[in-house]
Amino acid sequence: MRGVVVGLLASWLWVTGARAQEPEPVAAAPEVEPPPTWRFKQKERPVKVVVLAGSIGAWPKQPYAERLAEMCRNVEVRNLSKVGFGALQLKQRFKQQFLDNPYVNLRDPELEYWLVFQGGLNSVGTPERTNHDIRELFTLAHARGLKVVAFSLTPWGDDTDPKRWAGAAGLRYLRATRTVVDFVLGALAPQQALGDYARKRAAGADAPWQPEELPEVAVDLYRSSLRAETAPLRDLEAMRTALTKDGLWKRQHAELDETARAAALEADAAEAAEVPRWFLRTELRSFDHIHPNAEGHRLIAETACPRLPASWGCTCPNAPVAAESPVEAPASQPPRLPMTTLLLLYPHWLRVLLGAPLL
């Protein structure tokens, strides 16, 4: 039965995948869901974790959320991931299904609450707006006493998806993805990450990041072993041609003189040629180039595990085991004699009976 469910979900995601990955309309109204009725139930696990992501987090076959619960003995996980949701919709879902949930007691002093966020791919076509919504989500979580673990976007893309990844389009999607990834990792200044949305910050557009705007723990999945880092490069001359024919690229560089434009073309063509090395590894794909399979989810969990808080009580697979120190005999204990020396003390007939070699 589980295989049927996975198959149906995969088929649905395949049909809707292209639509789900398009830039999210800025004015799109978030989906209003029924009031939540779920609650945490495992009293023996005091660390309560909410996982929030799009369809990658919602994957039903051994998802990373399930694996984290298995690795971390103190953690109870509730997966609120939703297929097709971009950053704006995930922010709204977090409010509706968690912050407004009357069955979740955020004031219980014996419990520790964490948000594990790994979203934004469904709205990656508008990276600055996506980062703005993620920043507001982190701020909301911190204001209610939660701490945040943020997983970056995972590698994605393929040359069989020309609308998004062929030629100049691939370079734009690569850079948009990196903008979301690097914001989550805290590697960008506010105006780099947010653009005009930086003006909406309470601290002001030019102020450095405030603690509530960034996660306590950030895990880079984009530059991890999930990416196809040894994939063949694209043809450099083909990338030059694609860029020079691209209207948007030409408009962006129209004010440059001939020398500067030529230099920009070489730099951009070289970057575009490397695009396949930022795709998800072929053997880690499920039914498309976006969604990792069960092995991919295992790698996500294992990549994150060493970075997770100590209070979670995680036992990370493949973690190095400390070598045991040799046990030394007490100083008062006399040294043991070799067996051959001991046998010399036995009478001949006893050595024969024990099957000892002749000495």
XYZ file of N, CA and C in Angstrom, residues 91 94-95 99 115 131-146 148 183 200-202 209-216:
102
model
N 5.422 30.272 5.366
C 5.317 31.203 6.494
C 3.886 31.208 7.041
N 3.100 27.957 8.860
C 3.720 27.923 10.188
C 2.847 28.650 11.209
N 2.292 29.784 10.813
C 1.392 30.521 11.712
C 0.148 29.702 12.034
N 1.923 28.034 15.343
C 1.822 29.114 16.320
C 0.398 29.278 16.854
N 12.490 24.820 15.205
C 12.000 24.770 13.837
C 13.143 24.317 12.938
N 13.673 35.310 0.262
C 14.483 35.552 1.456
C 13.755 36.449 2.462
N 13.013 37.404 1.959
C 12.223 38.272 2.839
C 11.218 37.441 3.647
N 10.514 36.525 2.990
C 9.531 35.706 3.685
C 10.191 34.729 4.658
N 11.340 34.182 4.271
C 12.063 33.289 5.189
C 12.548 34.070 6.408
N 13.071 35.274 6.181
C 13.532 36.109 7.301
C 12.380 36.398 8.267
N 11.219 36.724 7.740
C 10.059 36.974 8.602
C 9.650 35.710 9.352
N 9.776 34.571 8.703
C 9.461 33.302 9.363
C 10.402 33.049 10.535
N 11.693 33.266 10.326
C 12.653 33.094 11.422
C 12.338 34.058 12.575
N 11.986 35.284 12.233
C 11.662 36.280 13.260
C 10.432 35.865 14.057
N 9.422 35.349 13.373
C 8.220 34.855 14.048
C 8.561 33.723 15.011
N 9.359 32.779 14.540
C 9.724 31.636 15.375
C 10.467 32.092 16.624
N 11.433 32.974 16.466
C 12.207 33.447 17.615
C 11.344 34.241 18.595
N 10.406 35.011 18.072
C 9.540 35.799 18.949
C 8.684 34.919 19.857
N 8.422 33.679 19.426
C 7.618 32.762 20.231
C 8.465 31.769 21.012
N 9.760 31.989 21.050
C 10.623 31.166 21.887
C 11.244 29.963 21.215
N 11.042 29.789 19.917
C 11.668 28.680 19.216
C 13.078 29.050 18.796
N 16.021 27.903 15.715
C 15.889 27.532 14.313
C 17.130 26.800 13.809
N 21.784 33.283 1.774
C 21.085 34.009 2.839
C 20.878 33.115 4.051
N 12.162 46.800 4.643
C 11.101 46.343 5.536
C 11.630 45.841 6.874
N 12.948 45.802 7.046
C 13.526 45.330 8.297
C 13.324 46.364 9.400
N 13.009 45.888 10.594
C 12.830 46.792 11.730
C 14.132 47.528 12.055
N 22.698 42.096 10.186
C 21.673 41.136 10.585
C 21.482 41.140 12.094
N 20.229 41.037 12.508
C 19.900 40.887 13.919
C 19.782 39.394 14.241
N 20.065 38.987 15.475
C 20.042 37.549 15.794
C 18.733 36.857 15.442
N 17.619 37.554 15.597
C 16.324 36.915 15.342
C 16.054 36.694 13.856
N 16.870 37.282 12.983
C 16.637 37.155 11.545
C 17.341 35.955 10.928
N 18.233 35.335 11.659
C 19.025 34.234 11.138
C 18.880 33.004 12.024
N 19.132 31.816 11.485
C 19.016 30.597 12.293
C 20.167 30.444 13.271
N 19.913 29.695 14.341
C 20.992 29.347 15.266
C 21.974 28.371 14.621
